[in-house]
Amino acid sequence: MTRTAVKTGTPGGARRPGPGNALLGLAGLGGFLALVEALPRLGLVSPDYLPPTSTIAAALAREVSDVAFWTALGDTLTGWALGLLIATVAGIAAGVLITVVPYLREATASTVEFLRPIPSVALIPLAVLLFGTDLRSTLLLVVYAAFWQVLVQVLYGVQDLDPVAEETARSYGLGTWARIRHVLWPTALPYVMTGVRLAAAVALVLAITAELIIGTPGLGSRIAVAQTSHAVPDMYALVAVTGLIGVLINLGARAVERRSLAWHQSVRGEVTP
Amino acid sequence: MRRLSAGVAAVALLTLTATACGSSDSGSSGKSSDGTTAVKVGVIPIVDVAPIYLGEKQGFYKKHGLDLTLESGQGGAAIVPGVASGQFQFGFSNTTSLLIAQSQNVPVRAVANGVTSTGKENADVGGVVVKGDSPIKSAKDLAGKKVAVNTLKNIGDTSVRESVRKDGGDPEKVQFVELAFDQMPAALQAGQVDAAWVVEPSLAVVKGQGGRVVASNFVDVSPDLTIALYFTSDKLAQQDPELVKKFADATRESLAYANNHPDEVREILSTYTKIPQKTLDAMTLPSWPEEPNRASIERLGELGQKDGLFEKAPDLDKLLP
């Protein structure tokens, strides 16, 4: 819901970042950190509200030496992973079912279009009433947001099915299950992978949001406590950690995508361009 | 104390939903093998709830047969609905929010004192602060000025109006803006607001930046204002009065202990908040008497009525223990 840029991979093969790109990336990050160090030191912003990088780094070192930090990190990752898993399984199952069973797609289209735009955060009051400040509150928000990402991609993927391939499979006498396994699934997989990658990022956003606003245990509630306690460097340190997790999740999702689609032309690349 | 009125509104709207869904575990609390009863308490990670953390550590709740779990929600938004729907057996909320809930027939009632103002002018746990060089000298100067409170139509604005009124100013002319406590020091310095009603630890932060206290609004309402209370649902109070009594007794003991051991209060604060040591040392601690001050709550109710917080007067006999 926050990211709209969908990239299933460009034909011609995904270029792996060379060492030059990695250096440039590090230089950019280094420049940013130096800027944050300089701004408060030069008096352009008050160090009370934006402490220099070195102070934030010291707070980060303090955080990682605290057991409670690792518990919170574990809570956040549990909410994220469990939510993503449920959403992915449910999204794929529902997507395939809807497209395979005749008329189900027409019957559900309007309901899906009605439910999908409801922002997950609007369900916070409901989550609080049903589950209090439990992990289940986080899961409700995460699953709701991530489910649609997967479902919609599955629907698109299945729609992309080549009728000729489908008819060929039929005339060779493949049963429903075999056709799902050998024709439908390979066609839909690149879409599913895109959906899961998007869902992974959205799930993290919602997990942190739930913790921050409802107070379910995790990094988000730790950020909120740091904020109300006026522990500003700790707050920035924790925010940086969540950013780092986001980067790792994205790298991981891309790696999984590349591996599972190694046979697909978007990853493999064309022999003759 | 944050966003409590939002919480109350959510309750009013959603209590029906919860009842319709047949929310299962309302009130019932599991007895474990060692004879203790498991209770969940919804609290906010702020200074005010230090006694319950301390009492838990000292074993007061265990002694009364309670196995306490403190669920720290962000602001009252999760607590009042949580207690009303049975997610928590008990909760912590500011007095005005409970008065509002009572006047709207939200089925909750107070069971023990939560926290009380120190009652000392200029040495209280909350106050209206201005920048060191501000032309505002006393409460009456706040008329026509922008004053930050954490929640509109709650204990903050209603008590600040009383300060202005008592000082001879026009309380109707104060412009209130909603802002989280932790954002107030920055907003004050940047001149986005002329004054701010802050509580600890934000109060210590503002003072540390050279800010001045121009009104002790809690003191202006009543000498010993009961700021917040522990409460439960009507349902649990009827179903299991014995459990409520155990909780109230253990809480009374914890309050008394906290009152007599300020050093241990500051120590326990560092376990569930992240208040920096410097601020922790500079902070004024509230007072934790064993009983709520009924007269002060009545006064708060009158002021709330004057400011239009309730459509009908809250029934204190139903609300207070």
PDB file of C-alpha atoms in Angstrom, chain B residues 58-310:
ATOM      1  CA  GLN B  58       7.944  -6.612  45.830  1.00  0.00           C
ATOM      2  CA  GLY B  59       5.501  -9.534  45.594  1.00  0.00           C
ATOM      3  CA  PHE B  60       2.444  -7.673  46.931  1.00  0.00           C
ATOM      4  CA  TYR B  61       0.198  -9.054  44.209  1.00  0.00           C
ATOM      5  CA  LYS B  62       1.488 -12.599  44.596  1.00  0.00           C
ATOM      6  CA  LYS B  63       0.798 -12.321  48.337  1.00  0.00           C
ATOM      7  CA  HIS B  64      -2.837 -11.508  47.562  1.00  0.00           C
ATOM      8  CA  GLY B  65      -3.067 -14.476  45.226  1.00  0.00           C
ATOM      9  CA  LEU B  66      -2.702 -12.582  41.945  1.00  0.00           C
ATOM     10  CA  ASP B  67      -0.405 -13.457  39.094  1.00  0.00           C
ATOM     11  CA  LEU B  68      -0.003 -10.073  37.463  1.00  0.00           C
ATOM     12  CA  THR B  69       0.768  -9.415  33.796  1.00  0.00           C
ATOM     13  CA  LEU B  70       1.320  -5.781  32.890  1.00  0.00           C
ATOM     14  CA  GLU B  71       0.365  -5.075  29.293  1.00  0.00           C
ATOM     15  CA  SER B  72       1.800  -1.784  28.272  1.00  0.00           C
ATOM     16  CA  GLY B  73      -0.367  -0.155  25.635  1.00  0.00           C
ATOM     17  CA  GLN B  74       0.426   3.095  23.885  1.00  0.00           C
ATOM     18  CA  GLY B  75      -1.886   5.573  25.519  1.00  0.00           C
ATOM     19  CA  GLY B  76      -5.353   4.887  26.774  1.00  0.00           C
ATOM     20  CA  ALA B  77      -6.550   4.145  23.253  1.00  0.00           C
ATOM     21  CA  ALA B  78      -6.039   0.453  23.916  1.00  0.00           C
ATOM     22  CA  ILE B  79      -6.815   0.409  27.615  1.00  0.00           C
ATOM     23  CA  VAL B  80     -10.428   1.541  28.083  1.00  0.00           C
ATOM     24  CA  PRO B  81     -11.730  -0.592  25.183  1.00  0.00           C
ATOM     25  CA  GLY B  82      -9.471  -3.421  26.354  1.00  0.00           C
ATOM     26  CA  VAL B  83     -10.988  -3.427  29.838  1.00  0.00           C
ATOM     27  CA  ALA B  84     -14.547  -2.969  28.591  1.00  0.00           C
ATOM     28  CA  SER B  85     -14.189  -5.892  26.182  1.00  0.00           C
ATOM     29  CA  GLY B  86     -12.483  -8.132  28.744  1.00  0.00           C
ATOM     30  CA  GLN B  87      -8.995  -8.243  27.195  1.00  0.00           C
ATOM     31  CA  PHE B  88      -7.655  -6.782  30.433  1.00  0.00           C
ATOM     32  CA  GLN B  89      -9.157  -7.378  33.881  1.00  0.00           C
ATOM     33  CA  PHE B  90      -7.941  -3.972  35.065  1.00  0.00           C
ATOM     34  CA  GLY B  91      -6.653  -0.804  33.491  1.00  0.00           C
ATOM     35  CA  PHE B  92      -5.179   2.592  34.278  1.00  0.00           C
ATOM     36  CA  SER B  93      -6.824   5.763  33.061  1.00  0.00           C
ATOM     37  CA  ASN B  94      -6.952   9.442  33.879  1.00  0.00           C
ATOM     38  CA  THR B  95      -9.862  10.624  35.960  1.00  0.00           C
ATOM     39  CA  THR B  96     -11.528  12.838  33.370  1.00  0.00           C
ATOM     40  CA  SER B  97     -11.544  10.026  30.832  1.00  0.00           C
ATOM     41  CA  LEU B  98     -13.296   7.789  33.343  1.00  0.00           C
ATOM     42  CA  LEU B  99     -15.790  10.549  34.128  1.00  0.00           C
ATOM     43  CA  ILE B 100     -16.511  10.872  30.407  1.00  0.00           C
ATOM     44  CA  ALA B 101     -16.847   7.097  30.092  1.00  0.00           C
ATOM     45  CA  GLN B 102     -19.229   7.017  33.076  1.00  0.00           C
ATOM     46  CA  SER B 103     -21.411   9.787  31.660  1.00  0.00           C
ATOM     47  CA  GLN B 104     -21.661   7.802  28.420  1.00  0.00           C
ATOM     48  CA  ASN B 105     -22.630   4.643  30.319  1.00  0.00           C
ATOM     49  CA  VAL B 106     -19.482   2.778  29.342  1.00  0.00           C
ATOM     50  CA  PRO B 107     -19.571  -0.118  31.848  1.00  0.00           C
ATOM     51  CA  VAL B 108     -16.396   0.620  33.809  1.00  0.00           C
ATOM     52  CA  ARG B 109     -15.776   1.530  37.436  1.00  0.00           C
ATOM     53  CA  ALA B 110     -12.761   2.622  39.458  1.00  0.00           C
ATOM     54  CA  VAL B 111     -11.276   0.155  41.947  1.00  0.00           C
ATOM     55  CA  ALA B 112      -8.189   1.872  43.369  1.00  0.00           C
ATOM     56  CA  ASN B 113      -6.334   5.151  43.386  1.00  0.00           C
ATOM     57  CA  GLY B 114      -3.885   5.600  40.530  1.00  0.00           C
ATOM     58  CA  VAL B 115      -1.848   8.746  41.034  1.00  0.00           C
ATOM     59  CA  THR B 116      -2.301  12.090  42.747  1.00  0.00           C
ATOM     60  CA  SER B 117      -0.840  15.532  42.179  1.00  0.00           C
ATOM     61  CA  THR B 118       1.736  16.699  44.730  1.00  0.00           C
ATOM     62  CA  GLY B 119      -0.503  19.658  45.415  1.00  0.00           C
ATOM     63  CA  LYS B 120       2.488  21.999  45.551  1.00  0.00           C
ATOM     64  CA  GLU B 121       2.416  25.167  43.491  1.00  0.00           C
ATOM     65  CA  ASN B 122       5.392  25.208  41.052  1.00  0.00           C
ATOM     66  CA  ALA B 123       6.546  21.803  42.292  1.00  0.00           C
ATOM     67  CA  ASP B 124       3.923  19.552  40.778  1.00  0.00           C
ATOM     68  CA  VAL B 125       4.107  16.685  38.300  1.00  0.00           C
ATOM     69  CA  GLY B 126       2.448  18.774  35.629  1.00  0.00           C
ATOM     70  CA  GLY B 127       2.191  22.430  34.774  1.00  0.00           C
ATOM     71  CA  VAL B 128       1.776  25.038  32.081  1.00  0.00           C
ATOM     72  CA  VAL B 129       5.203  26.036  30.800  1.00  0.00           C
ATOM     73  CA  VAL B 130       6.511  28.817  28.562  1.00  0.00           C
ATOM     74  CA  LYS B 131       9.901  29.646  27.069  1.00  0.00           C
ATOM     75  CA  GLY B 132      12.273  31.456  29.406  1.00  0.00           C
ATOM     76  CA  ASP B 133      11.927  34.773  27.534  1.00  0.00           C
ATOM     77  CA  SER B 134       8.159  34.613  27.049  1.00  0.00           C
ATOM     78  CA  PRO B 135       6.046  37.673  27.933  1.00  0.00           C
ATOM     79  CA  ILE B 136       3.552  35.343  29.630  1.00  0.00           C
ATOM     80  CA  LYS B 137       3.988  35.862  33.366  1.00  0.00           C
ATOM     81  CA  SER B 138       1.010  34.124  34.900  1.00  0.00           C
ATOM     82  CA  ALA B 139      -2.056  32.082  33.978  1.00  0.00           C
ATOM     83  CA  LYS B 140      -4.271  35.048  33.063  1.00  0.00           C
ATOM     84  CA  ASP B 141      -1.822  35.979  30.260  1.00  0.00           C
ATOM     85  CA  LEU B 142      -2.704  32.710  28.531  1.00  0.00           C
ATOM     86  CA  ALA B 143      -5.959  34.232  27.253  1.00  0.00           C
ATOM     87  CA  GLY B 144      -5.667  34.650  23.497  1.00  0.00           C
ATOM     88  CA  LYS B 145      -2.562  32.475  23.377  1.00  0.00           C
ATOM     89  CA  LYS B 146      -1.940  29.072  21.806  1.00  0.00           C
ATOM     90  CA  VAL B 147      -1.590  26.392  24.466  1.00  0.00           C
ATOM     91  CA  ALA B 148      -0.683  22.785  23.730  1.00  0.00           C
ATOM     92  CA  VAL B 149      -2.469  19.935  25.509  1.00  0.00           C
ATOM     93  CA  ASN B 150      -2.056  16.224  24.806  1.00  0.00           C
ATOM     94  CA  THR B 151      -5.777  15.614  24.274  1.00  0.00           C
ATOM     95  CA  LEU B 152      -8.510  18.162  23.634  1.00  0.00           C
ATOM     96  CA  LYS B 153     -11.643  17.996  25.795  1.00  0.00           C
ATOM     97  CA  ASN B 154      -9.914  16.211  28.619  1.00  0.00           C
ATOM     98  CA  ILE B 155      -8.137  16.797  31.918  1.00  0.00           C
ATOM     99  CA  GLY B 156      -5.553  19.123  30.348  1.00  0.00           C
ATOM    100  CA  ASP B 157      -7.682  21.862  28.850  1.00  0.00           C
ATOM    101  CA  THR B 158     -10.330  21.745  31.562  1.00  0.00           C
ATOM    102  CA  SER B 159      -7.748  22.227  34.324  1.00  0.00           C
ATOM    103  CA  VAL B 160      -5.790  24.889  32.423  1.00  0.00           C
ATOM    104  CA  ARG B 161      -9.040  26.871  31.969  1.00  0.00           C
ATOM    105  CA  GLU B 162      -9.494  26.715  35.740  1.00  0.00           C
ATOM    106  CA  SER B 163      -5.999  28.169  36.241  1.00  0.00           C
ATOM    107  CA  VAL B 164      -6.812  31.051  33.896  1.00  0.00           C
ATOM    108  CA  ARG B 165     -10.188  31.594  35.577  1.00  0.00           C
ATOM    109  CA  LYS B 166      -8.657  31.663  39.078  1.00  0.00           C
ATOM    110  CA  ASP B 167      -5.980  34.099  37.969  1.00  0.00           C
ATOM    111  CA  GLY B 168      -8.614  36.506  36.646  1.00  0.00           C
ATOM    112  CA  GLY B 169      -8.241  35.799  32.926  1.00  0.00           C
ATOM    113  CA  ASP B 170     -10.841  34.776  30.371  1.00  0.00           C
ATOM    114  CA  PRO B 171     -10.704  30.975  30.048  1.00  0.00           C
ATOM    115  CA  GLU B 172     -12.823  31.045  26.867  1.00  0.00           C
ATOM    116  CA  LYS B 173     -10.114  32.928  25.000  1.00  0.00           C
ATOM    117  CA  VAL B 174      -7.398  30.299  25.377  1.00  0.00           C
ATOM    118  CA  GLN B 175      -6.716  28.488  22.102  1.00  0.00           C
ATOM    119  CA  PHE B 176      -5.886  24.844  22.695  1.00  0.00           C
ATOM    120  CA  VAL B 177      -3.932  22.740  20.243  1.00  0.00           C
ATOM    121  CA  GLU B 178      -3.469  19.001  20.432  1.00  0.00           C
ATOM    122  CA  LEU B 179       0.123  17.783  20.614  1.00  0.00           C
ATOM    123  CA  ALA B 180       1.844  14.743  22.131  1.00  0.00           C
ATOM    124  CA  PHE B 181       3.692  15.494  25.377  1.00  0.00           C
ATOM    125  CA  ASP B 182       7.030  14.460  23.916  1.00  0.00           C
ATOM    126  CA  GLN B 183       6.663  16.918  21.051  1.00  0.00           C
ATOM    127  CA  MET B 184       5.841  19.877  23.269  1.00  0.00           C
ATOM    128  CA  PRO B 185       9.385  20.939  24.244  1.00  0.00           C
ATOM    129  CA  ALA B 186      10.334  21.229  20.554  1.00  0.00           C
ATOM    130  CA  ALA B 187       7.095  23.016  19.627  1.00  0.00           C
ATOM    131  CA  LEU B 188       7.623  25.479  22.452  1.00  0.00           C
ATOM    132  CA  GLN B 189      11.206  26.234  21.431  1.00  0.00           C
ATOM    133  CA  ALA B 190      10.240  26.627  17.788  1.00  0.00           C
ATOM    134  CA  GLY B 191       7.449  29.029  18.746  1.00  0.00           C
ATOM    135  CA  GLN B 192       4.671  26.889  17.268  1.00  0.00           C
ATOM    136  CA  VAL B 193       2.815  27.256  20.551  1.00  0.00           C
ATOM    137  CA  ASP B 194       3.017  30.000  23.182  1.00  0.00           C
ATOM    138  CA  ALA B 195       2.646  27.671  26.129  1.00  0.00           C
ATOM    139  CA  ALA B 196       2.239  23.972  26.793  1.00  0.00           C
ATOM    140  CA  TRP B 197       0.668  21.823  29.476  1.00  0.00           C
ATOM    141  CA  VAL B 198       3.268  19.157  30.168  1.00  0.00           C
ATOM    142  CA  VAL B 199       3.696  16.377  32.702  1.00  0.00           C
ATOM    143  CA  GLU B 200       6.853  14.532  33.766  1.00  0.00           C
ATOM    144  CA  PRO B 201       9.266  13.671  32.193  1.00  0.00           C
ATOM    145  CA  SER B 202       8.549  16.339  29.560  1.00  0.00           C
ATOM    146  CA  LEU B 203       8.269  18.918  32.349  1.00  0.00           C
ATOM    147  CA  ALA B 204      11.839  18.214  33.468  1.00  0.00           C
ATOM    148  CA  VAL B 205      13.013  18.492  29.849  1.00  0.00           C
ATOM    149  CA  VAL B 206      11.382  21.917  29.398  1.00  0.00           C
ATOM    150  CA  LYS B 207      12.770  23.150  32.712  1.00  0.00           C
ATOM    151  CA  GLY B 208      16.200  21.875  31.636  1.00  0.00           C
ATOM    152  CA  GLN B 209      15.919  24.030  28.502  1.00  0.00           C
ATOM    153  CA  GLY B 210      15.246  27.106  30.592  1.00  0.00           C
ATOM    154  CA  GLY B 211      11.447  27.034  30.449  1.00  0.00           C
ATOM    155  CA  ARG B 212       9.283  28.534  33.206  1.00  0.00           C
ATOM    156  CA  VAL B 213       6.178  27.167  34.924  1.00  0.00           C
ATOM    157  CA  VAL B 214       3.408  29.802  34.798  1.00  0.00           C
ATOM    158  CA  ALA B 215       0.571  27.740  36.263  1.00  0.00           C
ATOM    159  CA  SER B 216       0.196  24.571  38.301  1.00  0.00           C
ATOM    160  CA  ASN B 217      -3.140  23.608  36.808  1.00  0.00           C
ATOM    161  CA  PHE B 218      -3.682  20.462  38.889  1.00  0.00           C
ATOM    162  CA  VAL B 219      -3.196  22.465  42.086  1.00  0.00           C
ATOM    163  CA  ASP B 220      -5.643  25.094  40.823  1.00  0.00           C
ATOM    164  CA  VAL B 221      -8.342  22.445  40.464  1.00  0.00           C
ATOM    165  CA  SER B 222      -7.850  20.938  43.901  1.00  0.00           C
ATOM    166  CA  PRO B 223      -5.070  20.757  46.498  1.00  0.00           C
ATOM    167  CA  ASP B 224      -4.663  16.993  46.055  1.00  0.00           C
ATOM    168  CA  LEU B 225      -6.100  16.153  42.699  1.00  0.00           C
ATOM    169  CA  THR B 226      -6.641  12.492  41.874  1.00  0.00           C
ATOM    170  CA  ILE B 227      -5.217  12.483  38.355  1.00  0.00           C
ATOM    171  CA  ALA B 228      -5.770   8.849  37.436  1.00  0.00           C
ATOM    172  CA  LEU B 229      -7.377   5.668  38.753  1.00  0.00           C
ATOM    173  CA  TYR B 230      -7.192   1.925  38.266  1.00  0.00           C
ATOM    174  CA  PHE B 231     -10.495   0.592  36.976  1.00  0.00           C
ATOM    175  CA  THR B 232     -12.267  -2.571  35.908  1.00  0.00           C
ATOM    176  CA  SER B 233     -15.392  -3.531  33.984  1.00  0.00           C
ATOM    177  CA  ASP B 234     -18.802  -3.549  35.677  1.00  0.00           C
ATOM    178  CA  LYS B 235     -19.109  -7.152  34.623  1.00  0.00           C
ATOM    179  CA  LEU B 236     -16.002  -8.314  36.450  1.00  0.00           C
ATOM    180  CA  ALA B 237     -16.876  -6.219  39.504  1.00  0.00           C
ATOM    181  CA  GLN B 238     -20.213  -8.056  39.741  1.00  0.00           C
ATOM    182  CA  GLN B 239     -18.931 -11.504  38.818  1.00  0.00           C
ATOM    183  CA  ASP B 240     -15.852 -11.599  40.976  1.00  0.00           C
ATOM    184  CA  PRO B 241     -15.900  -8.960  43.733  1.00  0.00           C
ATOM    185  CA  GLU B 242     -13.324 -10.981  45.631  1.00  0.00           C
ATOM    186  CA  LEU B 243     -10.795 -10.666  42.806  1.00  0.00           C
ATOM    187  CA  VAL B 244     -11.414  -6.921  42.619  1.00  0.00           C
ATOM    188  CA  LYS B 245     -10.864  -6.624  46.365  1.00  0.00           C
ATOM    189  CA  LYS B 246      -7.577  -8.548  46.127  1.00  0.00           C
ATOM    190  CA  PHE B 247      -6.383  -6.241  43.365  1.00  0.00           C
ATOM    191  CA  ALA B 248      -7.446  -3.130  45.286  1.00  0.00           C
ATOM    192  CA  ASP B 249      -5.703  -4.318  48.468  1.00  0.00           C
ATOM    193  CA  ALA B 250      -2.469  -5.178  46.684  1.00  0.00           C
ATOM    194  CA  THR B 251      -2.555  -1.859  44.821  1.00  0.00           C
ATOM    195  CA  ARG B 252      -3.077   0.088  48.053  1.00  0.00           C
ATOM    196  CA  GLU B 253      -0.028  -1.617  49.482  1.00  0.00           C
ATOM    197  CA  SER B 254       1.977  -0.828  46.332  1.00  0.00           C
ATOM    198  CA  LEU B 255       0.952   2.842  46.398  1.00  0.00           C
ATOM    199  CA  ALA B 256       2.027   3.186  50.029  1.00  0.00           C
ATOM    200  CA  TYR B 257       5.324   1.474  49.273  1.00  0.00           C
ATOM    201  CA  ALA B 258       6.034   3.731  46.298  1.00  0.00           C
ATOM    202  CA  ASN B 259       5.233   6.798  48.368  1.00  0.00           C
ATOM    203  CA  ASN B 260       7.809   5.804  50.959  1.00  0.00           C
ATOM    204  CA  HIS B 261      10.548   4.656  48.579  1.00  0.00           C
ATOM    205  CA  PRO B 262      11.163   7.363  45.957  1.00  0.00           C
ATOM    206  CA  ASP B 263      14.617   5.998  45.147  1.00  0.00           C
ATOM    207  CA  GLU B 264      13.171   2.636  44.246  1.00  0.00           C
ATOM    208  CA  VAL B 265      10.559   4.401  42.123  1.00  0.00           C
ATOM    209  CA  ARG B 266      13.279   6.085  40.070  1.00  0.00           C
ATOM    210  CA  GLU B 267      15.059   2.767  39.813  1.00  0.00           C
ATOM    211  CA  ILE B 268      12.040   0.817  38.559  1.00  0.00           C
ATOM    212  CA  LEU B 269      11.290   3.579  36.034  1.00  0.00           C
ATOM    213  CA  SER B 270      14.504   2.738  34.232  1.00  0.00           C
ATOM    214  CA  THR B 271      13.212  -0.808  33.658  1.00  0.00           C
ATOM    215  CA  TYR B 272      10.034  -0.006  31.727  1.00  0.00           C
ATOM    216  CA  THR B 273      10.732   3.472  30.348  1.00  0.00           C
ATOM    217  CA  LYS B 274      13.869   4.787  28.674  1.00  0.00           C
ATOM    218  CA  ILE B 275      13.967   8.104  30.519  1.00  0.00           C
ATOM    219  CA  PRO B 276      17.623   9.246  30.523  1.00  0.00           C
ATOM    220  CA  GLN B 277      19.270   9.270  33.962  1.00  0.00           C
ATOM    221  CA  LYS B 278      19.705  13.060  33.956  1.00  0.00           C
ATOM    222  CA  THR B 279      15.959  13.613  33.411  1.00  0.00           C
ATOM    223  CA  LEU B 280      15.125  10.851  35.882  1.00  0.00           C
ATOM    224  CA  ASP B 281      17.053  12.632  38.613  1.00  0.00           C
ATOM    225  CA  ALA B 282      15.523  16.018  37.824  1.00  0.00           C
ATOM    226  CA  MET B 283      11.926  14.816  37.752  1.00  0.00           C
ATOM    227  CA  THR B 284       9.295  15.636  40.356  1.00  0.00           C
ATOM    228  CA  LEU B 285       7.592  12.454  41.499  1.00  0.00           C
ATOM    229  CA  PRO B 286       3.822  12.427  41.974  1.00  0.00           C
ATOM    230  CA  SER B 287       2.182  11.454  45.207  1.00  0.00           C
ATOM    231  CA  TRP B 288       0.542   8.066  45.648  1.00  0.00           C
ATOM    232  CA  PRO B 289      -1.961   8.119  48.511  1.00  0.00           C
ATOM    233  CA  GLU B 290      -3.838   4.890  49.155  1.00  0.00           C
ATOM    234  CA  GLU B 291      -7.277   6.347  48.499  1.00  0.00           C
ATOM    235  CA  PRO B 292      -8.624   8.587  45.738  1.00  0.00           C
ATOM    236  CA  ASN B 293      -9.667  12.076  46.818  1.00  0.00           C
ATOM    237  CA  ARG B 294     -13.397  12.200  46.175  1.00  0.00           C
ATOM    238  CA  ALA B 295     -13.740  15.952  46.624  1.00  0.00           C
ATOM    239  CA  SER B 296     -11.104  16.590  43.964  1.00  0.00           C
ATOM    240  CA  ILE B 297     -12.864  14.249  41.535  1.00  0.00           C
ATOM    241  CA  GLU B 298     -16.166  16.039  42.177  1.00  0.00           C
ATOM    242  CA  ARG B 299     -14.459  19.341  41.365  1.00  0.00           C
ATOM    243  CA  LEU B 300     -12.999  17.884  38.170  1.00  0.00           C
ATOM    244  CA  GLY B 301     -16.492  16.683  37.241  1.00  0.00           C
ATOM    245  CA  GLU B 302     -17.954  20.167  37.808  1.00  0.00           C
ATOM    246  CA  LEU B 303     -15.269  21.732  35.620  1.00  0.00           C
ATOM    247  CA  GLY B 304     -15.814  19.127  32.932  1.00  0.00           C
ATOM    248  CA  GLN B 305     -19.495  19.933  32.957  1.00  0.00           C
ATOM    249  CA  LYS B 306     -18.769  23.641  32.693  1.00  0.00           C
ATOM    250  CA  ASP B 307     -16.565  22.951  29.650  1.00  0.00           C
ATOM    251  CA  GLY B 308     -19.163  20.689  28.050  1.00  0.00           C
ATOM    252  CA  LEU B 309     -17.198  17.445  28.315  1.00  0.00           C
ATOM    253  CA  PHE B 310     -20.258  15.536  29.468  1.00  0.00           C
TER     254      PHE B 310
END
